Amino acid sequence: MPADVPRLEIQHLIRRFGGRTVVDDVSLRVMAGQVTCLLGPSGCGKSTTLRCIAGVDTPDRGRILVDGNLVCDGTFSVPPEGRSIGLMFQDFALFPHLSVADNVAFGLRGTRKEKRARVRHLLDRVHLADFIDQFPHELSGGEQQRVALARAIAPRPKIMLMDEPFSGLDNRLRDGIRDETLEILKEEGTAVLLVTHEPEEAMRMADEIALMRGGRIVQQGAPYNVYNAPVDKVAAGFFSDINVIPGVVQGALTDTPFGAFLTPGMPDGTGVDIVIRPQHLKIDFDRGGRGPSPTTSDGTAARGVVERARFMGSESLVEFRMDHNGSILKATVPSVFLPKPGTALWLTIRRDRCFVFASVKS
Ligand code: ADP
Ligand code: MG
């Protein structure tokens, strides 16, 4: 198999329910040993996409290929068990009447001895060798999830489809199981398509993120790029709180209380949104809100009065009511700074970290 043939390729997938297009022209490629996260809000069509790939739902149009071989197009469809695809869902439902060993062996072929060896290896790998003869109800949630993982990868699927598989686990357990799961899947060279609505989970796990909205993939790329170069305001806002400073283009510039922003190529009169994440709004603690508006390398400072300051562990979130128009802007700062409500302070915007988008009328 040439190295550049994707393990999984989806081309122009469309799925409609009663005239509503739920999956709208989705194309994706996942290479062996890579993790792609399908990330998007609830209801945007993630699970439907996954079900079509698994073969438990049939797309209206589009093609699905595994290692370059067609498994589904408009007329032809390989049944789920013929696609070499493993599945893991939030409700991973182990068979309650089967032991841990028999759960893991369930989809395996081969001699008893071969099966036993594979089961032992995998239970070792997920640190559950001592639980081999126990039953699911004797295990904790995290242990059951690891059995489910072992069961899903036992037949060595080429592709693993995971639908919010960690959302039922508590926070501290989750991080460990996520990392361990990834490590095992990478070792096995499995291509992983993981569905999640949590940006932190996607950034932690993905080699590539496919950001989905209303049935479409709106942006695709490495987590760093998707976070740092969002395609629009909504994409920026999906990853963190954002501040939006509206303005109007005049002579390739947009003037704001924070100084002028370059908006080249946009005609005069275009409404723009200058979008900035709270961690990139800089607070001038030294000057203490006095004097005339200082000019810095980041443009003019605008003044606001602390409305609320909340300690959040590693950082604090400070909300400012701005002098110029009474709007609220949010800034995060290292937790040692917790300014009192009523304090006036100067704020600047990091020019290299703001995004400028033509505003979309809603
Ligand atoms: P997600 O996994 O992103 O939350 P889903 O793919 O589950 O979203 O659902 C996308 C949309 O498709 C939802 O509005 C859902 O109600 C609708 N939908 C999913 N499956 C069906 C179905 N079998 N019949 C009708 N509508 C469906
Ligand atoms: Mg879903």
PDB file of C-alpha atoms in Angstrom, residues 243-248 255-258 272-274 281 301-305 307 320-330 346-347 349:
ATOM      1  CA  ASN A 243     -14.243  40.049  22.430  1.00  0.00           C
ATOM      2  CA  VAL A 244     -15.733  41.675  19.355  1.00  0.00           C
ATOM      3  CA  ILE A 245     -14.966  45.309  18.524  1.00  0.00           C
ATOM      4  CA  PRO A 246     -17.096  46.547  15.641  1.00  0.00           C
ATOM      5  CA  GLY A 247     -15.960  49.178  13.151  1.00  0.00           C
ATOM      6  CA  VAL A 248     -16.327  50.474   9.602  1.00  0.00           C
ATOM      7  CA  ASP A 255     -10.698  53.285  13.370  1.00  0.00           C
ATOM      8  CA  THR A 256     -11.548  52.152  16.907  1.00  0.00           C
ATOM      9  CA  PRO A 257     -10.962  53.420  20.443  1.00  0.00           C
ATOM     10  CA  PHE A 258      -7.880  51.159  20.371  1.00  0.00           C
ATOM     11  CA  VAL A 272     -15.898  44.723  10.288  1.00  0.00           C
ATOM     12  CA  ASP A 273     -15.568  42.795  13.530  1.00  0.00           C
ATOM     13  CA  ILE A 274     -12.180  42.903  15.208  1.00  0.00           C
ATOM     14  CA  LEU A 281      -6.184  41.973  25.712  1.00  0.00           C
ATOM     15  CA  ALA A 301      -5.074  52.341  24.816  1.00  0.00           C
ATOM     16  CA  ALA A 302      -8.762  52.494  25.714  1.00  0.00           C
ATOM     17  CA  ARG A 303      -9.934  52.835  29.289  1.00  0.00           C
ATOM     18  CA  GLY A 304     -12.332  50.602  31.143  1.00  0.00           C
ATOM     19  CA  VAL A 305     -13.525  50.140  34.710  1.00  0.00           C
ATOM     20  CA  GLU A 307     -16.892  45.407  36.584  1.00  0.00           C
ATOM     21  CA  PHE A 320     -14.206  45.748  32.014  1.00  0.00           C
ATOM     22  CA  ARG A 321     -16.967  48.230  31.262  1.00  0.00           C
ATOM     23  CA  MET A 322     -15.414  50.414  28.583  1.00  0.00           C
ATOM     24  CA  ASP A 323     -15.516  54.214  28.880  1.00  0.00           C
ATOM     25  CA  HIS A 324     -16.099  54.796  25.173  1.00  0.00           C
ATOM     26  CA  ASN A 325     -19.371  52.931  24.710  1.00  0.00           C
ATOM     27  CA  GLY A 326     -20.250  51.087  27.917  1.00  0.00           C
ATOM     28  CA  SER A 327     -19.635  47.661  26.356  1.00  0.00           C
ATOM     29  CA  ILE A 328     -18.012  44.813  28.282  1.00  0.00           C
ATOM     30  CA  LEU A 329     -14.594  43.443  27.304  1.00  0.00           C
ATOM     31  CA  LYS A 330     -13.055  40.383  28.925  1.00  0.00           C
ATOM     32  CA  TRP A 346      -5.961  51.209  30.325  1.00  0.00           C
ATOM     33  CA  LEU A 347      -6.295  48.319  27.885  1.00  0.00           C
ATOM     34  CA  ILE A 349      -5.063  44.933  21.955  1.00  0.00           C
TER      35      ILE A 349
END
